mmCIF file of C-alpha atoms and ligand atoms in Angstrom:
data_model
loop_
_atom_site.group_PDB
_atom_site.id
_atom_site.type_symbol
_atom_site.label_atom_id
_atom_site.label_comp_id
_atom_site.label_asym_id
_atom_site.label_seq_id
_atom_site.Cartn_x
_atom_site.Cartn_y
_atom_site.Cartn_z
ATOM 1 C CA MET A 9 -0.028 -0.054 0.017
ATOM 2 C CA ALA A 10 1.177 3.619 -0.708
ATOM 3 C CA LEU A 11 -0.458 7.001 0.230
ATOM 4 C CA LYS A 12 -2.120 7.087 -3.039
ATOM 5 C CA ASN A 13 -3.932 3.803 -2.287
ATOM 6 C CA ILE A 14 -5.728 5.168 0.947
ATOM 7 C CA ILE A 15 -9.331 5.262 0.230
ATOM 8 C CA GLY A 16 -11.577 8.129 1.160
ATOM 9 C CA GLN A 17 -8.898 10.621 2.425
ATOM 10 C CA ASP A 18 -8.519 12.707 -0.711
ATOM 11 C CA ARG A 19 -7.832 15.955 1.079
ATOM 12 C CA PRO A 20 -5.272 14.830 3.924
ATOM 13 C CA ILE A 21 -3.519 12.589 1.632
ATOM 14 C CA GLY A 22 -3.272 15.175 -1.127
ATOM 15 C CA ILE A 23 -1.636 17.784 1.425
ATOM 16 C CA LEU A 24 0.923 14.874 2.506
ATOM 17 C CA LEU A 25 1.737 14.124 -1.207
ATOM 18 C CA ARG A 26 2.284 17.954 -2.043
ATOM 19 C CA THR A 27 4.424 18.501 0.856
ATOM 20 C CA LEU A 28 6.574 15.354 0.001
ATOM 21 C CA ASP A 29 6.662 16.748 -3.604
ATOM 22 C CA ARG A 30 8.060 20.007 -2.340
ATOM 23 C CA GLY A 31 10.479 18.244 -0.066
ATOM 24 C CA ARG A 32 9.158 20.448 2.850
ATOM 25 C CA ILE A 33 8.084 17.601 5.414
ATOM 26 C CA PRO A 34 8.007 19.472 8.848
ATOM 27 C CA ASN A 35 9.609 17.841 12.137
ATOM 28 C CA ALA A 36 6.099 16.944 13.579
ATOM 29 C CA TYR A 37 2.737 16.208 12.508
ATOM 30 C CA LEU A 38 -0.608 15.841 14.544
ATOM 31 C CA PHE A 39 -3.004 13.792 12.416
ATOM 32 C CA SER A 40 -6.499 14.394 14.391
ATOM 33 C CA GLY A 41 -9.840 12.862 13.478
ATOM 34 C CA GLU A 42 -12.073 10.064 14.704
ATOM 35 C CA SER A 43 -10.604 6.711 15.354
ATOM 36 C CA GLY A 44 -10.535 3.796 12.772
ATOM 37 C CA ILE A 45 -10.660 6.233 9.513
ATOM 38 C CA GLY A 46 -7.148 5.571 8.371
ATOM 39 C CA LYS A 47 -4.747 8.152 10.257
ATOM 40 C CA ARG A 48 -2.345 5.360 11.173
ATOM 41 C CA SER A 49 -2.218 3.944 7.812
ATOM 42 C CA ALA A 50 -1.500 7.297 6.697
ATOM 43 C CA ALA A 51 1.402 7.730 9.030
ATOM 44 C CA VAL A 52 3.051 4.504 8.244
ATOM 45 C CA ASN A 53 2.735 5.157 4.529
ATOM 46 C CA LEU A 54 4.110 8.508 4.887
ATOM 47 C CA ALA A 55 7.351 6.663 6.663
ATOM 48 C CA LYS A 56 7.169 4.729 3.382
ATOM 49 C CA ALA A 57 7.142 7.311 1.310
ATOM 50 C CA ILE A 58 9.918 9.385 2.902
ATOM 51 C CA ASN A 59 12.039 6.166 3.118
ATOM 52 C CA CYS A 60 11.241 4.410 -0.111
ATOM 53 C CA LEU A 61 14.514 3.591 -2.153
ATOM 54 C CA ASP A 62 12.563 3.773 -5.407
ATOM 55 C CA THR A 63 11.018 7.508 -4.540
ATOM 56 C CA PHE A 64 12.673 10.281 -6.615
ATOM 57 C CA HIS A 65 13.133 7.867 -9.668
ATOM 58 C CA ARG A 66 10.689 9.342 -12.110
ATOM 59 C CA ASP A 67 8.888 6.447 -13.818
ATOM 60 C CA ASP A 68 8.866 7.536 -17.526
ATOM 61 C CA LYS A 69 7.016 4.765 -18.705
ATOM 62 C CA LYS A 70 3.453 5.534 -20.051
ATOM 63 C CA ASP A 71 1.355 5.099 -16.893
ATOM 64 C CA SER A 72 -2.190 3.432 -16.811
ATOM 65 C CA GLU A 73 -3.354 4.727 -13.732
ATOM 66 C CA GLY A 74 -3.613 8.175 -14.872
ATOM 67 C CA PRO A 75 -1.759 11.485 -14.980
ATOM 68 C CA GLN A 76 -2.384 12.364 -11.302
ATOM 69 C CA VAL A 77 -0.717 9.215 -10.230
ATOM 70 C CA ALA A 78 1.938 9.189 -12.418
ATOM 71 C CA ALA A 79 2.838 12.767 -11.306
ATOM 72 C CA TYR A 80 3.058 11.259 -7.616
ATOM 73 C CA ARG A 81 5.289 8.273 -8.790
ATOM 74 C CA ARG A 82 8.415 10.567 -7.825
ATOM 75 C CA THR A 83 7.175 11.142 -4.178
ATOM 76 C CA ASP A 84 4.935 8.382 -2.972
ATOM 77 C CA ALA A 85 6.049 5.117 -1.985
ATOM 78 C CA CYS A 86 6.840 2.310 -4.472
ATOM 79 C CA ASP A 87 5.542 -0.396 -1.931
ATOM 80 C CA ARG A 88 7.960 -2.776 -3.492
ATOM 81 C CA CYS A 89 11.439 -1.987 -2.415
ATOM 82 C CA HIS A 90 13.288 -3.450 0.735
ATOM 83 C CA SER A 91 12.514 -0.431 2.731
ATOM 84 C CA CYS A 92 8.726 -0.244 1.847
ATOM 85 C CA GLU A 93 8.442 -3.963 2.827
ATOM 86 C CA LYS A 94 10.353 -3.522 6.147
ATOM 87 C CA ILE A 95 8.097 -0.764 6.890
ATOM 88 C CA GLU A 96 4.877 -2.345 6.156
ATOM 89 C CA ALA A 97 6.209 -5.507 8.147
ATOM 90 C CA GLY A 98 6.911 -3.276 11.194
ATOM 91 C CA THR A 99 10.848 -4.236 11.045
ATOM 92 C CA HIS A 100 12.427 -1.145 9.677
ATOM 93 C CA PRO A 101 15.084 0.125 12.309
ATOM 94 C CA ASP A 102 14.188 3.852 11.479
ATOM 95 C CA VAL A 103 10.433 3.414 11.879
ATOM 96 C CA ILE A 104 8.976 3.343 15.291
ATOM 97 C CA VAL A 105 5.351 3.299 16.323
ATOM 98 C CA ILE A 106 4.568 3.844 19.977
ATOM 99 C CA THR A 107 1.074 2.861 21.440
ATOM 100 C CA PRO A 108 -0.351 3.062 24.808
ATOM 101 C CA GLU A 109 0.268 0.302 27.193
ATOM 102 C CA LYS A 110 -2.335 -0.222 29.530
ATOM 103 C CA GLY A 111 -4.464 2.718 28.510
ATOM 104 C CA GLU A 112 -1.597 5.330 28.700
ATOM 105 C CA ILE A 113 1.771 6.283 27.275
ATOM 106 C CA ARG A 114 4.461 6.197 29.857
ATOM 107 C CA VAL A 115 7.726 8.631 30.172
ATOM 108 C CA ASP A 116 10.031 5.508 29.682
ATOM 109 C CA GLN A 117 8.310 4.908 26.152
ATOM 110 C CA ILE A 118 9.224 8.546 25.469
ATOM 111 C CA ARG A 119 12.634 8.352 26.632
ATOM 112 C CA ALA A 120 13.125 5.401 24.451
ATOM 113 C CA VAL A 121 11.810 7.610 21.377
ATOM 114 C CA GLU A 122 14.233 10.299 22.578
ATOM 115 C CA ASP A 123 17.343 7.712 22.560
ATOM 116 C CA ALA A 124 16.359 6.162 19.259
ATOM 117 C CA LEU A 125 16.169 9.669 17.605
ATOM 118 C CA SER A 126 19.326 10.610 19.012
ATOM 119 C CA TYR A 127 21.081 8.498 16.579
ATOM 120 C CA MET A 128 21.256 9.161 12.699
ATOM 121 C CA PRO A 129 18.940 7.132 10.464
ATOM 122 C CA TYR A 130 20.597 3.449 10.225
ATOM 123 C CA GLU A 131 19.414 2.740 6.671
ATOM 124 C CA GLY A 132 16.765 5.439 5.751
ATOM 125 C CA ARG A 133 16.656 8.678 4.927
ATOM 126 C CA ARG A 134 14.913 9.950 7.879
ATOM 127 C CA LYS A 135 13.661 8.429 11.291
ATOM 128 C CA VAL A 136 10.101 8.381 11.687
ATOM 129 C CA VAL A 137 8.229 7.890 15.172
ATOM 130 C CA VAL A 138 4.589 7.542 15.141
ATOM 131 C CA ILE A 139 2.838 8.019 18.397
ATOM 132 C CA ASP A 140 -0.677 6.400 18.398
ATOM 133 C CA ASP A 141 -3.331 7.763 20.774
ATOM 134 C CA ALA A 142 -0.585 10.300 21.659
ATOM 135 C CA ASP A 143 -3.342 12.102 23.949
ATOM 136 C CA THR A 144 -2.999 9.087 26.479
ATOM 137 C CA MET A 145 0.527 10.306 27.193
ATOM 138 C CA ASN A 146 0.618 10.914 30.920
ATOM 139 C CA GLN A 147 1.814 14.165 32.498
ATOM 140 C CA SER A 148 5.541 13.295 32.916
ATOM 141 C CA ALA A 149 5.501 11.844 29.241
ATOM 142 C CA ALA A 150 4.070 14.876 28.077
ATOM 143 C CA ASN A 151 6.790 16.998 29.699
ATOM 144 C CA ALA A 152 9.559 14.740 28.423
ATOM 145 C CA PHE A 153 7.907 14.639 25.022
ATOM 146 C CA LEU A 154 7.739 18.415 24.866
ATOM 147 C CA LYS A 155 11.584 18.665 25.254
ATOM 148 C CA THR A 156 11.940 16.448 22.130
ATOM 149 C CA LEU A 157 9.616 18.556 19.994
ATOM 150 C CA GLU A 158 11.212 21.754 21.247
ATOM 151 C CA GLU A 159 14.503 20.647 19.957
ATOM 152 C CA PRO A 160 13.632 17.919 17.107
ATOM 153 C CA PRO A 161 16.664 15.880 16.207
ATOM 154 C CA ALA A 162 17.815 16.382 12.706
ATOM 155 C CA GLU A 163 16.645 13.860 9.980
ATOM 156 C CA SER A 164 13.682 12.982 12.234
ATOM 157 C CA LEU A 165 9.718 13.070 11.782
ATOM 158 C CA ILE A 166 7.283 12.445 14.545
ATOM 159 C CA VAL A 167 3.631 11.805 13.856
ATOM 160 C CA LEU A 168 0.998 12.110 16.709
ATOM 161 C CA ILE A 169 -2.197 10.573 16.141
ATOM 162 C CA SER A 170 -5.084 11.339 18.116
ATOM 163 C CA SER A 171 -8.884 11.235 18.089
ATOM 164 C CA ASN A 172 -9.214 13.607 21.037
ATOM 165 C CA PRO A 173 -6.296 16.196 20.093
ATOM 166 C CA ASP A 174 -7.949 18.693 22.751
ATOM 167 C CA ARG A 175 -6.666 16.322 25.328
ATOM 168 C CA LEU A 176 -3.030 17.124 24.333
ATOM 169 C CA PRO A 177 -1.339 19.835 26.052
ATOM 170 C CA GLU A 178 -1.378 23.225 23.875
ATOM 171 C CA THR A 179 2.345 23.360 24.059
ATOM 172 C CA VAL A 180 2.555 20.037 22.162
ATOM 173 C CA ARG A 181 -0.281 20.834 19.711
ATOM 174 C CA SER A 182 1.257 24.077 18.681
ATOM 175 C CA ARG A 183 4.578 22.691 17.614
ATOM 176 C CA CYS A 184 3.022 20.143 15.142
ATOM 177 C CA SER A 185 1.607 20.932 11.731
ATOM 178 C CA ARG A 186 -2.029 19.620 12.083
ATOM 179 C CA ILE A 187 -3.750 17.328 9.483
ATOM 180 C CA HIS A 188 -7.386 16.692 10.029
ATOM 181 C CA PHE A 189 -9.122 13.465 8.723
ATOM 182 C CA THR A 190 -12.762 13.199 8.389
ATOM 183 C CA PRO A 191 -15.123 9.901 8.798
ATOM 184 C CA LEU A 192 -15.462 8.505 5.096
ATOM 185 C CA SER A 193 -18.302 8.296 2.942
ATOM 186 C CA THR A 194 -20.606 5.293 3.142
ATOM 187 C CA GLU A 195 -19.376 4.270 -0.328
ATOM 188 C CA ALA A 196 -15.715 4.667 0.610
ATOM 189 C CA CYS A 197 -16.112 3.070 4.013
ATOM 190 C CA SER A 198 -17.732 -0.053 2.089
ATOM 191 C CA GLU A 199 -14.789 0.053 -0.426
ATOM 192 C CA VAL A 200 -12.222 -0.180 2.270
ATOM 193 C CA VAL A 201 -13.976 -3.058 4.353
ATOM 194 C CA GLN A 202 -14.348 -4.928 0.981
ATOM 195 C CA THR A 203 -10.947 -4.408 -0.076
ATOM 196 C CA VAL A 204 -9.332 -5.388 3.308
ATOM 197 C CA ASN A 205 -11.659 -8.347 3.717
ATOM 198 C CA GLY A 206 -10.676 -9.484 -0.075
ATOM 199 C CA ARG A 207 -6.810 -9.014 0.565
ATOM 200 C CA GLN A 208 -7.526 -11.070 4.195
ATOM 201 C CA ALA A 209 -9.378 -13.896 1.907
ATOM 202 C CA THR A 210 -6.489 -14.518 -0.115
ATOM 203 C CA VAL A 211 -3.322 -13.865 2.104
ATOM 204 C CA GLY A 212 -4.711 -14.288 5.413
ATOM 205 C CA SER A 213 -5.098 -12.027 8.403
ATOM 206 C CA ARG A 214 -1.772 -10.096 8.933
ATOM 207 C CA GLY A 215 -3.229 -6.758 10.776
ATOM 208 C CA LYS A 216 -5.117 -6.331 13.884
ATOM 209 C CA GLU A 217 -8.365 -6.408 11.459
ATOM 210 C CA ARG A 218 -10.125 -9.690 11.304
ATOM 211 C CA PRO A 219 -12.130 -10.844 8.274
ATOM 212 C CA MET A 220 -15.791 -10.311 8.844
ATOM 213 C CA THR A 221 -17.861 -13.589 9.815
ATOM 214 C CA ILE A 222 -20.924 -12.468 10.911
ATOM 215 C CA ASP A 223 -24.163 -13.009 9.026
ATOM 216 C CA HIS A 224 -25.158 -9.253 8.931
ATOM 217 C CA PRO A 225 -25.235 -7.433 5.562
ATOM 218 C CA LEU A 226 -22.156 -5.242 4.990
ATOM 219 C CA SER A 227 -24.482 -2.345 4.470
ATOM 220 C CA VAL A 228 -25.665 -2.270 8.120
ATOM 221 C CA ILE A 229 -22.275 -2.732 9.441
ATOM 222 C CA VAL A 230 -20.913 0.059 7.333
ATOM 223 C CA LYS A 231 -23.699 2.654 8.315
ATOM 224 C CA LEU A 232 -23.247 1.607 12.045
ATOM 225 C CA SER A 233 -19.703 2.308 11.912
ATOM 226 C CA MET A 234 -20.399 5.831 10.839
ATOM 227 C CA GLY A 235 -17.749 6.196 8.181
ATOM 228 C CA ARG A 236 -15.013 4.357 10.085
ATOM 229 C CA PRO A 237 -13.839 1.436 8.270
ATOM 230 C CA GLY A 238 -11.609 0.569 11.060
ATOM 231 C CA VAL A 239 -14.665 0.034 13.524
ATOM 232 C CA ALA A 240 -16.467 -1.596 10.928
ATOM 233 C CA LEU A 241 -13.565 -4.217 10.337
ATOM 234 C CA SER A 242 -13.519 -4.863 14.039
ATOM 235 C CA SER A 243 -17.048 -6.136 13.938
ATOM 236 C CA GLU A 244 -17.858 -4.324 16.902
ATOM 237 C CA PRO A 245 -20.679 -2.170 15.676
ATOM 238 C CA LEU A 246 -23.331 -4.912 16.058
ATOM 239 C CA LYS A 247 -21.952 -6.119 19.266
ATOM 240 C CA GLU A 248 -22.039 -2.520 20.542
ATOM 241 C CA ARG A 249 -25.675 -1.947 19.499
ATOM 242 C CA GLU A 250 -26.611 -5.253 21.384
ATOM 243 C CA ARG A 251 -24.977 -3.768 24.393
ATOM 244 C CA PHE A 252 -26.851 -0.298 23.769
ATOM 245 C CA LEU A 253 -30.235 -1.924 23.483
ATOM 246 C CA SER A 254 -29.446 -4.015 26.749
ATOM 247 C CA LEU A 255 -28.188 -1.006 28.875
ATOM 248 C CA LEU A 256 -31.417 1.211 27.321
ATOM 249 C CA ARG A 257 -33.597 -1.503 28.543
ATOM 250 C CA ASN A 258 -31.862 -1.318 32.115
ATOM 251 C CA MET A 259 -32.309 2.569 31.992
ATOM 252 C CA PHE A 260 -35.939 2.073 31.421
ATOM 253 C CA ASP A 261 -36.380 -0.855 34.106
ATOM 254 C CA GLY A 262 -34.545 1.446 36.418
ATOM 255 C CA ASP A 263 -32.046 -1.327 37.499
ATOM 256 C CA GLY A 264 -29.231 -3.569 36.293
ATOM 257 C CA GLU A 265 -25.914 -2.696 35.097
ATOM 258 C CA ILE A 266 -25.065 0.735 33.912
ATOM 259 C CA TRP A 267 -22.080 1.929 31.881
ATOM 260 C CA THR A 268 -18.765 0.437 32.855
ATOM 261 C CA ASP A 269 -16.469 3.266 32.290
ATOM 262 C CA ARG A 270 -16.187 6.584 30.474
ATOM 263 C CA ASP A 271 -15.221 5.088 27.232
ATOM 264 C CA GLU A 272 -18.376 3.001 27.323
ATOM 265 C CA MET A 273 -20.511 5.971 28.341
ATOM 266 C CA GLU A 274 -19.298 7.988 25.350
ATOM 267 C CA ARG A 275 -19.827 5.064 22.755
ATOM 268 C CA TRP A 276 -23.353 4.611 24.287
ATOM 269 C CA LEU A 277 -24.131 8.320 23.950
ATOM 270 C CA ASP A 278 -23.178 8.156 20.030
ATOM 271 C CA MET A 279 -25.633 5.344 19.667
ATOM 272 C CA ALA A 280 -28.320 7.205 21.369
ATOM 273 C CA VAL A 281 -27.637 10.157 19.047
ATOM 274 C CA ILE A 282 -28.028 7.690 16.092
ATOM 275 C CA LEU A 283 -31.309 6.406 17.465
ATOM 276 C CA LEU A 284 -32.695 9.837 17.813
ATOM 277 C CA ARG A 285 -31.410 10.621 14.427
ATOM 278 C CA ASP A 286 -33.239 7.888 13.063
ATOM 279 C CA MET A 287 -36.457 8.548 14.900
ATOM 280 C CA ALA A 288 -36.318 11.985 13.394
ATOM 281 C CA ILE A 289 -35.740 10.542 9.988
ATOM 282 C CA GLY A 290 -38.648 8.277 10.486
ATOM 283 C CA LYS A 291 -40.795 11.111 10.842
ATOM 284 C CA ILE A 292 -40.145 12.330 7.446
ATOM 285 C CA THR A 293 -39.954 9.085 5.587
ATOM 286 C CA PRO A 294 -41.196 5.499 6.339
ATOM 287 C CA ASP A 295 -38.428 4.322 4.267
ATOM 288 C CA GLU A 296 -36.441 1.755 6.635
ATOM 289 C CA GLY A 297 -33.449 1.609 3.923
ATOM 290 C CA VAL A 298 -32.289 5.307 4.988
ATOM 291 C CA LEU A 299 -32.003 4.723 8.724
ATOM 292 C CA ILE A 300 -28.557 3.886 9.925
ATOM 293 C CA HIS A 301 -30.404 1.229 12.260
ATOM 294 C CA ALA A 302 -31.764 -0.367 8.865
ATOM 295 C CA ASP A 303 -31.740 -3.999 10.060
ATOM 296 C CA ILE A 304 -33.890 -2.921 13.158
ATOM 297 C CA GLY A 305 -36.020 -0.271 10.994
ATOM 298 C CA LYS A 306 -39.214 -1.383 12.078
ATOM 299 C CA THR A 307 -38.681 -0.972 15.848
ATOM 300 C CA VAL A 308 -37.150 2.306 15.208
ATOM 301 C CA LEU A 309 -39.931 3.614 13.183
ATOM 302 C CA GLY A 310 -42.430 2.116 15.808
ATOM 303 C CA MET A 311 -40.555 4.350 18.556
ATOM 304 C CA SER A 312 -40.705 7.218 15.919
ATOM 305 C CA LYS A 313 -44.471 6.979 15.512
ATOM 306 C CA ALA A 314 -45.007 6.951 19.368
ATOM 307 C CA THR A 315 -43.686 10.510 19.869
ATOM 308 C CA ASP A 316 -43.521 13.957 18.065
ATOM 309 C CA MET A 317 -40.637 15.559 16.172
ATOM 310 C CA PRO A 318 -40.363 18.538 18.856
ATOM 311 C CA SER A 319 -39.710 15.991 21.518
ATOM 312 C CA ILE A 320 -37.112 14.033 19.357
ATOM 313 C CA LEU A 321 -35.348 17.078 18.453
ATOM 314 C CA ARG A 322 -35.298 18.388 22.102
ATOM 315 C CA ALA A 323 -34.015 15.077 23.240
ATOM 316 C CA TYR A 324 -31.406 15.305 20.435
ATOM 317 C CA HIS A 325 -30.060 18.538 21.293
ATOM 318 C CA LYS A 326 -29.779 17.642 25.114
ATOM 319 C CA ILE A 327 -27.832 14.325 24.488
ATOM 320 C CA THR A 328 -25.469 16.078 21.961
ATOM 321 C CA ARG A 329 -24.623 18.968 24.562
ATOM 322 C CA LEU A 330 -23.999 16.294 27.061
ATOM 323 C CA LYS A 331 -21.717 14.549 24.770
ATOM 324 C CA GLY A 332 -19.831 17.891 24.581
ATOM 325 C CA LYS A 333 -19.448 18.136 28.175
ATOM 326 C CA LEU A 334 -17.781 14.701 28.486
ATOM 327 C CA ASP A 335 -14.346 16.067 28.797
ATOM 328 C CA PHE A 336 -15.238 17.623 32.265
ATOM 329 C CA ASN A 337 -15.425 14.196 34.019
ATOM 330 C CA LEU A 338 -19.160 13.965 34.411
ATOM 331 C CA ASN A 339 -20.236 11.721 37.229
ATOM 332 C CA LYS A 340 -21.228 8.443 35.712
ATOM 333 C CA SER A 341 -24.611 7.850 37.668
ATOM 334 C CA ILE A 342 -25.777 11.513 37.799
ATOM 335 C CA THR A 343 -25.211 11.270 33.775
ATOM 336 C CA TRP A 344 -27.024 8.118 33.608
ATOM 337 C CA ASN A 345 -29.920 9.414 35.643
ATOM 338 C CA TYR A 346 -30.022 12.577 33.413
ATOM 339 C CA THR A 347 -29.894 10.544 30.417
ATOM 340 C CA ALA A 348 -32.763 8.362 31.595
ATOM 341 C CA SER A 349 -34.850 11.329 31.980
ATOM 342 C CA VAL A 350 -34.063 12.891 28.629
ATOM 343 C CA LEU A 351 -34.742 9.480 26.727
ATOM 344 C CA ARG A 352 -37.935 8.759 28.824
ATOM 345 C CA SER A 353 -39.397 11.976 27.598
ATOM 346 C CA VAL A 354 -39.054 10.508 24.080
ATOM 347 C CA LEU A 355 -39.000 6.955 23.893
ATOM 348 C CA SER A 356 -41.605 4.439 24.907
ATOM 349 C CA TYR A 357 -39.615 1.388 25.162
ATOM 350 C CA ALA A 358 -39.404 -1.856 26.885
HETATM 351 ZN ZN1 ZN B 417 9.576 1.747 -1.749
#
């Protein structure tokens, strides 16, 4: 895979390719945007493009891939040379990917990065460090990291990846060139899922994605993943919705389990917003096909019928506002009770 093969992210990929073409790669990037939409893939493929042994060798042969692709031949990764292969396999000595351990990035991981960056590249042009979920850096890690950012070692590139960039210290954010990624269109998301599944069917599972084996139509999973192919490929959306419905039942019964943690609360509220959105659409059209919860469309349309549009919109705005306050460490049970009162005003469920 090369940068040009990343589906549905034309704008950010275009920026990266043009920057590569001008040879003006900064010392630090921040790739922001929701999880599961290709940020990490873009970072790894950027590392490939920078270190590709075949880059800068213009391919003069007639190119069947079209003029735009031909123009980028010079700067994008070839995806065939030793360097590209090693980076893809995660074995290139100059490309390091850091991920949180037990939910956080610790200071010793940042020190290891500093140490690695203090040497010149072994075999590539530039050392590349990718820090995934960079907002999980704890305070001392962030402090140590800031020093590296302030005096970036020569021949190095740091790419921070974050779906919650506002949780990164401003001092860190302001030192990075920011590139924002947005969720994919349903068509592009579906194309990614089909491409990955097709590849896995022939070469077997190599990455963390698993082939989809559930009996649900692809369209339902893609819709529920809201333009995030990484989420669709994890097969999580359906499990998550089952969990959403079971907790919703608890909420209406007034007993049983509630959200286990903040992350679950956040994802659950996302699902609640999707449900309210579908109920509002149900007021406009009886077509189940346009709903995100298309496979349980009858239930959703029933819920929609039992209430009126102003109530749905009021609940929608209240839950959306609540989601915006999640950064303020909301108390779980108070939030649960508040959400229950909002949803009871609009849902006749269970
Ligand atoms: Zn290459």
